PDB file of C-alpha atoms and ligand atoms in Angstrom:
ATOM      1  CA  MET A   1     -27.200  36.510 -10.749  1.00  0.00           C
ATOM      2  CA  LYS A   2     -27.886  36.021  -7.090  1.00  0.00           C
ATOM      3  CA  PHE A   3     -25.184  34.647  -4.763  1.00  0.00           C
ATOM      4  CA  ILE A   4     -26.173  32.851  -1.571  1.00  0.00           C
ATOM      5  CA  VAL A   5     -23.303  32.101   0.812  1.00  0.00           C
ATOM      6  CA  LYS A   6     -23.721  29.263   3.296  1.00  0.00           C
ATOM      7  CA  GLU A   7     -21.518  27.997   6.095  1.00  0.00           C
ATOM      8  CA  ASN A   8     -20.683  24.598   4.647  1.00  0.00           C
ATOM      9  CA  TYR A   9     -21.539  21.886   2.111  1.00  0.00           C
ATOM     10  CA  GLU A  10     -24.474  20.569   4.134  1.00  0.00           C
ATOM     11  CA  GLU A  11     -26.104  24.003   4.286  1.00  0.00           C
ATOM     12  CA  VAL A  12     -25.531  24.528   0.553  1.00  0.00           C
ATOM     13  CA  CYS A  13     -27.347  21.258  -0.170  1.00  0.00           C
ATOM     14  CA  LYS A  14     -30.265  22.166   2.131  1.00  0.00           C
ATOM     15  CA  GLU A  15     -30.715  25.524   0.407  1.00  0.00           C
ATOM     16  CA  ALA A  16     -30.519  23.911  -3.036  1.00  0.00           C
ATOM     17  CA  PHE A  17     -33.037  21.291  -1.935  1.00  0.00           C
ATOM     18  CA  LYS A  18     -35.610  23.986  -1.050  1.00  0.00           C
ATOM     19  CA  ILE A  19     -35.324  25.473  -4.533  1.00  0.00           C
ATOM     20  CA  MET A  20     -35.420  22.140  -6.363  1.00  0.00           C
ATOM     21  CA  LYS A  21     -38.295  20.865  -4.246  1.00  0.00           C
ATOM     22  CA  GLU A  22     -40.508  23.783  -5.295  1.00  0.00           C
ATOM     23  CA  VAL A  23     -40.029  22.784  -8.924  1.00  0.00           C
ATOM     24  CA  VAL A  24     -40.444  19.052  -8.270  1.00  0.00           C
ATOM     25  CA  ASP A  25     -43.666  19.704  -6.352  1.00  0.00           C
ATOM     26  CA  LYS A  26     -45.271  21.115  -9.483  1.00  0.00           C
ATOM     27  CA  GLY A  27     -45.498  17.455 -10.518  1.00  0.00           C
ATOM     28  CA  ASN A  28     -44.798  17.558 -14.247  1.00  0.00           C
ATOM     29  CA  SER A  29     -41.612  19.620 -14.360  1.00  0.00           C
ATOM     30  CA  THR A  30     -38.529  19.071 -16.459  1.00  0.00           C
ATOM     31  CA  LEU A  31     -35.261  19.001 -14.546  1.00  0.00           C
ATOM     32  CA  GLY A  32     -31.797  19.579 -15.977  1.00  0.00           C
ATOM     33  CA  LEU A  33     -29.419  17.462 -13.917  1.00  0.00           C
ATOM     34  CA  ALA A  34     -25.691  17.458 -13.248  1.00  0.00           C
ATOM     35  CA  THR A  35     -23.058  15.009 -12.071  1.00  0.00           C
ATOM     36  CA  GLY A  36     -19.800  15.460 -10.179  1.00  0.00           C
ATOM     37  CA  SER A  37     -19.413  15.232  -6.433  1.00  0.00           C
ATOM     38  CA  THR A  38     -21.172  18.534  -5.670  1.00  0.00           C
ATOM     39  CA  PRO A  39     -24.823  17.568  -6.363  1.00  0.00           C
ATOM     40  CA  ILE A  40     -24.653  14.272  -4.429  1.00  0.00           C
ATOM     41  CA  GLY A  41     -25.799  15.845  -1.134  1.00  0.00           C
ATOM     42  CA  LEU A  42     -28.761  17.456  -2.892  1.00  0.00           C
ATOM     43  CA  TYR A  43     -29.679  14.135  -4.527  1.00  0.00           C
ATOM     44  CA  ASN A  44     -29.538  12.472  -1.095  1.00  0.00           C
ATOM     45  CA  LEU A  45     -32.002  15.053   0.238  1.00  0.00           C
ATOM     46  CA  LEU A  46     -34.350  14.511  -2.717  1.00  0.00           C
ATOM     47  CA  VAL A  47     -34.244  10.747  -2.125  1.00  0.00           C
ATOM     48  CA  GLU A  48     -34.871  11.207   1.600  1.00  0.00           C
ATOM     49  CA  ASP A  49     -37.812  13.519   0.819  1.00  0.00           C
ATOM     50  CA  HIS A  50     -39.226  10.979  -1.627  1.00  0.00           C
ATOM     51  CA  LYS A  51     -39.007   8.223   0.990  1.00  0.00           C
ATOM     52  CA  THR A  52     -40.383  10.310   3.853  1.00  0.00           C
ATOM     53  CA  ASN A  53     -42.960  12.504   2.150  1.00  0.00           C
ATOM     54  CA  HIS A  54     -43.691  10.330  -0.905  1.00  0.00           C
ATOM     55  CA  THR A  55     -42.879  13.207  -3.243  1.00  0.00           C
ATOM     56  CA  SER A  56     -43.533  11.724  -6.647  1.00  0.00           C
ATOM     57  CA  TYR A  57     -41.379  11.868  -9.785  1.00  0.00           C
ATOM     58  CA  LYS A  58     -43.850   9.858 -11.912  1.00  0.00           C
ATOM     59  CA  ASN A  59     -44.459  12.766 -14.279  1.00  0.00           C
ATOM     60  CA  ILE A  60     -41.048  14.412 -13.997  1.00  0.00           C
ATOM     61  CA  LYS A  61     -38.732  14.471 -17.006  1.00  0.00           C
ATOM     62  CA  THR A  62     -34.975  14.851 -16.753  1.00  0.00           C
ATOM     63  CA  PHE A  63     -32.124  15.850 -19.055  1.00  0.00           C
ATOM     64  CA  ASN A  64     -28.534  15.418 -17.971  1.00  0.00           C
ATOM     65  CA  LEU A  65     -25.863  17.851 -19.003  1.00  0.00           C
ATOM     66  CA  ASP A  66     -23.236  15.498 -20.282  1.00  0.00           C
ATOM     67  CA  GLU A  67     -21.745  12.022 -20.584  1.00  0.00           C
ATOM     68  CA  TYR A  68     -18.250  10.675 -21.135  1.00  0.00           C
ATOM     69  CA  VAL A  69     -17.340   9.274 -24.538  1.00  0.00           C
ATOM     70  CA  GLY A  70     -15.355   6.050 -24.651  1.00  0.00           C
ATOM     71  CA  ILE A  71     -16.592   4.189 -21.596  1.00  0.00           C
ATOM     72  CA  ALA A  72     -19.473   1.709 -21.481  1.00  0.00           C
ATOM     73  CA  LYS A  73     -22.888   2.779 -20.221  1.00  0.00           C
ATOM     74  CA  SER A  74     -22.440   0.218 -17.438  1.00  0.00           C
ATOM     75  CA  HIS A  75     -19.017   1.580 -16.356  1.00  0.00           C
ATOM     76  CA  TYR A  76     -19.182   2.612 -12.695  1.00  0.00           C
ATOM     77  CA  GLU A  77     -18.072   6.157 -13.564  1.00  0.00           C
ATOM     78  CA  SER A  78     -20.398   6.690 -16.532  1.00  0.00           C
ATOM     79  CA  TYR A  79     -22.828   9.480 -15.775  1.00  0.00           C
ATOM     80  CA  ASP A  80     -25.635   7.064 -16.576  1.00  0.00           C
ATOM     81  CA  SER A  81     -24.447   4.801 -13.713  1.00  0.00           C
ATOM     82  CA  PHE A  82     -23.843   7.816 -11.481  1.00  0.00           C
ATOM     83  CA  MET A  83     -27.396   9.065 -11.908  1.00  0.00           C
ATOM     84  CA  LYS A  84     -28.945   5.652 -11.262  1.00  0.00           C
ATOM     85  CA  ARG A  85     -26.775   5.119  -8.194  1.00  0.00           C
ATOM     86  CA  ASN A  86     -27.347   8.554  -6.679  1.00  0.00           C
ATOM     87  CA  LEU A  87     -30.911   9.346  -7.686  1.00  0.00           C
ATOM     88  CA  PHE A  88     -32.951   7.436 -10.245  1.00  0.00           C
ATOM     89  CA  SER A  89     -32.844   4.000  -8.525  1.00  0.00           C
ATOM     90  CA  HIS A  90     -34.199   5.511  -5.326  1.00  0.00           C
ATOM     91  CA  ILE A  91     -37.202   7.491  -6.617  1.00  0.00           C
ATOM     92  CA  ASP A  92     -40.323   6.582  -8.570  1.00  0.00           C
ATOM     93  CA  ILE A  93     -39.217   8.194 -11.824  1.00  0.00           C
ATOM     94  CA  ASN A  94     -40.317   6.567 -15.069  1.00  0.00           C
ATOM     95  CA  MET A  95     -36.999   5.708 -16.752  1.00  0.00           C
ATOM     96  CA  ASP A  96     -38.598   6.501 -20.135  1.00  0.00           C
ATOM     97  CA  ASN A  97     -38.607  10.135 -18.992  1.00  0.00           C
ATOM     98  CA  VAL A  98     -34.876  10.127 -18.199  1.00  0.00           C
ATOM     99  CA  ASN A  99     -32.508  11.503 -20.826  1.00  0.00           C
ATOM    100  CA  LEU A 100     -28.725  11.497 -20.976  1.00  0.00           C
ATOM    101  CA  PRO A 101     -26.487  11.888 -23.993  1.00  0.00           C
ATOM    102  CA  ARG A 102     -25.308   8.441 -25.154  1.00  0.00           C
ATOM    103  CA  GLY A 103     -21.545   8.722 -25.077  1.00  0.00           C
ATOM    104  CA  TYR A 104     -21.329   5.095 -26.175  1.00  0.00           C
ATOM    105  CA  ALA A 105     -23.342   5.678 -29.393  1.00  0.00           C
ATOM    106  CA  GLU A 106     -21.751   4.380 -32.583  1.00  0.00           C
ATOM    107  CA  ASP A 107     -22.532   7.541 -34.495  1.00  0.00           C
ATOM    108  CA  LEU A 108     -21.662  10.354 -32.119  1.00  0.00           C
ATOM    109  CA  GLU A 109     -22.562  13.179 -34.505  1.00  0.00           C
ATOM    110  CA  GLN A 110     -26.006  11.667 -34.925  1.00  0.00           C
ATOM    111  CA  GLU A 111     -26.295  11.301 -31.162  1.00  0.00           C
ATOM    112  CA  CYS A 112     -25.492  15.008 -30.657  1.00  0.00           C
ATOM    113  CA  LYS A 113     -28.216  15.839 -33.157  1.00  0.00           C
ATOM    114  CA  ARG A 114     -30.714  13.536 -31.435  1.00  0.00           C
ATOM    115  CA  TYR A 115     -30.020  14.997 -28.003  1.00  0.00           C
ATOM    116  CA  ASN A 116     -30.094  18.539 -29.253  1.00  0.00           C
ATOM    117  CA  GLU A 117     -33.479  18.018 -30.883  1.00  0.00           C
ATOM    118  CA  LEU A 118     -34.809  16.668 -27.612  1.00  0.00           C
ATOM    119  CA  LEU A 119     -33.556  19.787 -25.849  1.00  0.00           C
ATOM    120  CA  GLU A 120     -35.130  22.024 -28.460  1.00  0.00           C
ATOM    121  CA  ASN A 121     -38.476  20.308 -27.986  1.00  0.00           C
ATOM    122  CA  ASN A 122     -38.458  20.401 -24.195  1.00  0.00           C
ATOM    123  CA  THR A 123     -38.094  23.359 -21.861  1.00  0.00           C
ATOM    124  CA  VAL A 124     -36.020  22.702 -18.771  1.00  0.00           C
ATOM    125  CA  ASP A 125     -37.669  24.310 -15.738  1.00  0.00           C
ATOM    126  CA  ILE A 126     -34.558  24.255 -13.596  1.00  0.00           C
ATOM    127  CA  GLN A 127     -31.006  23.438 -14.647  1.00  0.00           C
ATOM    128  CA  LEU A 128     -28.691  22.284 -11.900  1.00  0.00           C
ATOM    129  CA  LEU A 129     -25.002  23.013 -12.435  1.00  0.00           C
ATOM    130  CA  GLY A 130     -21.699  22.433 -10.727  1.00  0.00           C
ATOM    131  CA  ILE A 131     -18.612  24.275 -11.884  1.00  0.00           C
ATOM    132  CA  GLY A 132     -15.185  22.994 -12.862  1.00  0.00           C
ATOM    133  CA  ALA A 133     -12.143  24.529 -11.190  1.00  0.00           C
ATOM    134  CA  ASN A 134     -11.400  26.094 -14.595  1.00  0.00           C
ATOM    135  CA  GLY A 135     -14.925  27.544 -14.793  1.00  0.00           C
ATOM    136  CA  HIS A 136     -16.429  24.870 -17.024  1.00  0.00           C
ATOM    137  CA  ILE A 137     -20.145  24.123 -16.895  1.00  0.00           C
ATOM    138  CA  GLY A 138     -21.337  20.755 -18.136  1.00  0.00           C
ATOM    139  CA  PHE A 139     -18.220  19.887 -20.122  1.00  0.00           C
ATOM    140  CA  ASN A 140     -18.019  23.282 -21.831  1.00  0.00           C
ATOM    141  CA  GLU A 141     -14.347  24.015 -21.392  1.00  0.00           C
ATOM    142  CA  PRO A 142     -12.751  27.497 -21.564  1.00  0.00           C
ATOM    143  CA  GLY A 143     -12.946  28.923 -25.081  1.00  0.00           C
ATOM    144  CA  THR A 144     -16.299  27.304 -25.930  1.00  0.00           C
ATOM    145  CA  PRO A 145     -18.488  29.673 -27.951  1.00  0.00           C
ATOM    146  CA  PHE A 146     -21.558  30.834 -26.053  1.00  0.00           C
ATOM    147  CA  ASP A 147     -23.796  29.834 -28.966  1.00  0.00           C
ATOM    148  CA  SER A 148     -22.686  26.189 -28.809  1.00  0.00           C
ATOM    149  CA  VAL A 149     -25.297  23.422 -28.822  1.00  0.00           C
ATOM    150  CA  THR A 150     -24.846  19.723 -27.955  1.00  0.00           C
ATOM    151  CA  TYR A 151     -21.446  18.600 -29.266  1.00  0.00           C
ATOM    152  CA  ILE A 152     -18.443  16.378 -28.636  1.00  0.00           C
ATOM    153  CA  THR A 153     -15.828  18.118 -26.570  1.00  0.00           C
ATOM    154  CA  ASN A 154     -12.194  17.400 -25.764  1.00  0.00           C
ATOM    155  CA  LEU A 155     -11.590  17.611 -22.043  1.00  0.00           C
ATOM    156  CA  THR A 156      -8.753  19.850 -20.924  1.00  0.00           C
ATOM    157  CA  GLU A 157      -5.774  18.473 -19.018  1.00  0.00           C
ATOM    158  CA  LYS A 158      -7.044  20.263 -15.917  1.00  0.00           C
ATOM    159  CA  THR A 159     -10.454  18.564 -16.118  1.00  0.00           C
ATOM    160  CA  ILE A 160      -8.898  15.157 -16.809  1.00  0.00           C
ATOM    161  CA  LYS A 161      -6.646  15.627 -13.787  1.00  0.00           C
ATOM    162  CA  ASP A 162      -9.532  16.831 -11.572  1.00  0.00           C
ATOM    163  CA  ASN A 163     -11.721  13.897 -12.602  1.00  0.00           C
ATOM    164  CA  SER A 164      -8.927  11.325 -12.272  1.00  0.00           C
ATOM    165  CA  ARG A 165      -9.817  10.970  -8.583  1.00  0.00           C
ATOM    166  CA  PHE A 166     -12.797   8.884  -9.683  1.00  0.00           C
ATOM    167  CA  PHE A 167     -10.706   6.476 -11.793  1.00  0.00           C
ATOM    168  CA  ASP A 168      -7.954   3.977 -10.914  1.00  0.00           C
ATOM    169  CA  SER A 169      -5.405   5.910 -12.932  1.00  0.00           C
ATOM    170  CA  ILE A 170      -5.297   9.089 -15.009  1.00  0.00           C
ATOM    171  CA  SER A 171      -4.885   7.025 -18.188  1.00  0.00           C
ATOM    172  CA  GLU A 172      -8.387   5.623 -17.638  1.00  0.00           C
ATOM    173  CA  VAL A 173     -10.089   9.028 -17.591  1.00  0.00           C
ATOM    174  CA  PRO A 174     -11.998   9.610 -20.835  1.00  0.00           C
ATOM    175  CA  THR A 175     -10.623  12.477 -22.908  1.00  0.00           C
ATOM    176  CA  LYS A 176     -13.891  13.282 -24.670  1.00  0.00           C
ATOM    177  CA  ALA A 177     -17.504  13.829 -23.712  1.00  0.00           C
ATOM    178  CA  ILE A 178     -20.862  14.776 -25.203  1.00  0.00           C
ATOM    179  CA  THR A 179     -22.162  17.883 -23.534  1.00  0.00           C
ATOM    180  CA  MET A 180     -25.093  20.246 -23.777  1.00  0.00           C
ATOM    181  CA  GLY A 181     -23.744  23.460 -25.264  1.00  0.00           C
ATOM    182  CA  ILE A 182     -23.827  26.781 -23.458  1.00  0.00           C
ATOM    183  CA  LYS A 183     -26.772  27.895 -25.578  1.00  0.00           C
ATOM    184  CA  ASN A 184     -28.734  24.815 -24.461  1.00  0.00           C
ATOM    185  CA  ILE A 185     -27.957  25.538 -20.811  1.00  0.00           C
ATOM    186  CA  LEU A 186     -29.082  29.153 -21.119  1.00  0.00           C
ATOM    187  CA  GLN A 187     -32.457  28.029 -22.464  1.00  0.00           C
ATOM    188  CA  ALA A 188     -33.524  26.686 -19.047  1.00  0.00           C
ATOM    189  CA  LYS A 189     -36.077  28.829 -17.229  1.00  0.00           C
ATOM    190  CA  LYS A 190     -34.053  28.866 -14.029  1.00  0.00           C
ATOM    191  CA  ILE A 191     -30.437  27.940 -13.304  1.00  0.00           C
ATOM    192  CA  LEU A 192     -29.034  26.761  -9.982  1.00  0.00           C
ATOM    193  CA  LEU A 193     -25.250  26.533  -9.672  1.00  0.00           C
ATOM    194  CA  LEU A 194     -23.612  24.950  -6.635  1.00  0.00           C
ATOM    195  CA  ALA A 195     -19.961  25.266  -5.649  1.00  0.00           C
ATOM    196  CA  THR A 196     -18.133  24.289  -2.488  1.00  0.00           C
ATOM    197  CA  GLY A 197     -14.543  24.058  -1.343  1.00  0.00           C
ATOM    198  CA  LYS A 198     -11.342  26.045  -1.820  1.00  0.00           C
ATOM    199  CA  ASN A 199     -10.717  24.317  -5.156  1.00  0.00           C
ATOM    200  CA  LYS A 200     -13.603  26.353  -6.619  1.00  0.00           C
ATOM    201  CA  ALA A 201     -12.685  29.696  -5.020  1.00  0.00           C
ATOM    202  CA  GLU A 202     -10.818  31.071  -8.054  1.00  0.00           C
ATOM    203  CA  ALA A 203     -13.638  30.175 -10.468  1.00  0.00           C
ATOM    204  CA  ILE A 204     -16.242  31.690  -8.124  1.00  0.00           C
ATOM    205  CA  LYS A 205     -14.231  34.867  -7.722  1.00  0.00           C
ATOM    206  CA  ARG A 206     -14.006  35.242 -11.492  1.00  0.00           C
ATOM    207  CA  LEU A 207     -17.720  34.505 -11.861  1.00  0.00           C
ATOM    208  CA  HIS A 208     -18.527  37.100  -9.206  1.00  0.00           C
ATOM    209  CA  ASP A 209     -16.333  39.665 -11.038  1.00  0.00           C
ATOM    210  CA  ASN A 210     -19.062  39.849 -13.639  1.00  0.00           C
ATOM    211  CA  VAL A 211     -16.808  39.856 -16.696  1.00  0.00           C
ATOM    212  CA  ILE A 212     -18.451  37.914 -19.504  1.00  0.00           C
ATOM    213  CA  THR A 213     -15.758  35.982 -21.340  1.00  0.00           C
ATOM    214  CA  GLU A 214     -15.483  32.671 -23.168  1.00  0.00           C
ATOM    215  CA  ASP A 215     -12.368  32.033 -21.043  1.00  0.00           C
ATOM    216  CA  LEU A 216     -14.763  31.408 -18.172  1.00  0.00           C
ATOM    217  CA  PRO A 217     -17.685  29.367 -19.550  1.00  0.00           C
ATOM    218  CA  ALA A 218     -19.769  29.953 -16.396  1.00  0.00           C
ATOM    219  CA  SER A 219     -19.673  33.702 -17.052  1.00  0.00           C
ATOM    220  CA  ALA A 220     -22.231  33.133 -19.841  1.00  0.00           C
ATOM    221  CA  LEU A 221     -24.734  32.723 -17.011  1.00  0.00           C
ATOM    222  CA  HIS A 222     -24.631  36.500 -16.510  1.00  0.00           C
ATOM    223  CA  MET A 223     -26.689  36.687 -19.711  1.00  0.00           C
ATOM    224  CA  HIS A 224     -29.541  34.733 -18.078  1.00  0.00           C
ATOM    225  CA  LYS A 225     -32.128  36.493 -15.950  1.00  0.00           C
ATOM    226  CA  ASP A 226     -32.746  33.847 -13.276  1.00  0.00           C
ATOM    227  CA  VAL A 227     -29.544  32.346 -11.904  1.00  0.00           C
ATOM    228  CA  ILE A 228     -28.938  31.416  -8.287  1.00  0.00           C
ATOM    229  CA  VAL A 229     -25.405  30.519  -7.198  1.00  0.00           C
ATOM    230  CA  ILE A 230     -25.157  28.790  -3.830  1.00  0.00           C
ATOM    231  CA  VAL A 231     -21.645  28.546  -2.402  1.00  0.00           C
ATOM    232  CA  ASP A 232     -19.998  27.710   0.878  1.00  0.00           C
ATOM    233  CA  LYS A 233     -17.560  30.026   2.630  1.00  0.00           C
ATOM    234  CA  ASP A 234     -14.509  28.281   1.174  1.00  0.00           C
ATOM    235  CA  ALA A 235     -15.719  28.665  -2.415  1.00  0.00           C
ATOM    236  CA  TYR A 236     -16.501  32.321  -1.660  1.00  0.00           C
ATOM    237  CA  SER A 237     -13.217  32.985   0.126  1.00  0.00           C
ATOM    238  CA  LEU A 238     -11.513  34.961  -2.689  1.00  0.00           C
ATOM    239  CA  VAL A 239     -14.495  37.250  -3.369  1.00  0.00           C
TER     240      VAL A 239
HETATM  241  C1  GLP B 301     -17.416  17.465 -14.099  1.00  0.00           C
HETATM  242  C2  GLP B 301     -18.833  17.633 -14.674  1.00  0.00           C
HETATM  243  C3  GLP B 301     -19.432  18.970 -14.339  1.00  0.00           C
HETATM  244  C4  GLP B 301     -19.184  19.257 -12.866  1.00  0.00           C
HETATM  245  C5  GLP B 301     -17.715  19.419 -12.601  1.00  0.00           C
HETATM  246  C6  GLP B 301     -17.374  19.675 -11.139  1.00  0.00           C
HETATM  247  O1  GLP B 301     -16.394  17.603 -14.999  1.00  0.00           O
HETATM  248  N1  GLP B 301     -18.932  17.433 -16.086  1.00  0.00           N
HETATM  249  O2  GLP B 301     -20.811  18.957 -14.644  1.00  0.00           O
HETATM  250  O3  GLP B 301     -19.848  20.432 -12.474  1.00  0.00           O
HETATM  251  O4  GLP B 301     -17.015  18.282 -13.044  1.00  0.00           O
HETATM  252  O5  GLP B 301     -17.357  18.487 -10.420  1.00  0.00           O
HETATM  253  P1  GLP B 301     -17.339  18.374  -8.868  1.00  0.00           P
HETATM  254  O6  GLP B 301     -18.701  18.725  -8.395  1.00  0.00           O
HETATM  255  O7  GLP B 301     -17.001  16.933  -8.587  1.00  0.00           O
HETATM  256  O8  GLP B 301     -16.312  19.310  -8.382  1.00  0.00           O
END
């Protein structure tokens, strides 16, 4: 695991952009994408690059990490809406090549199976990740087995509280989600984790400590041979 420490959020996004761009430039890559506030700056840079340099996404495939259960696909805070708003609507991607778990599916077990099969049949070239303040990746909360594959997860109180800033009230925050499992995430060829701000400092310190434990889902990444973690000074402040 390689740590890159940058001055601030903007610099973190620029560094991440360089790495993502190399993969996108191959033309027919498969990207593993993430939501949350952290990747927004990177998505803005990808959109800007598409507009300025006409970088094409026509043959790019994408798989998102997770999706809330219990809100409509059209809800402003669904990850489907988030991805369209922040990336897909601004690039020339073929929406048939875009994949997200369907948290609104009637049969959620079947949906987990469907998504997992897709992941088994496609190799993700680069998986983008944020990290929860409690060390979660995707929506794999502390205690998740490292051999988990796409499943329905119960969000912890901490995650519900952290994500309540996006909703009108905490009671509106979904309590469940469909997420890629840790095993799915580790199958990507390359993993790029971004973290900024003091709120992530504790999780980044624990990740840097190099102790592999299910209490810190992100620590599973130590078992992967190509992981780059880009952080700002605040997120790195407890290391
Ligand atoms: C959410 C997402 C994660 C994300 C995390 C951190 O719960 N499921 O994929 O990494 O929160 O979000 P943020 O980047 O907003 O801090």
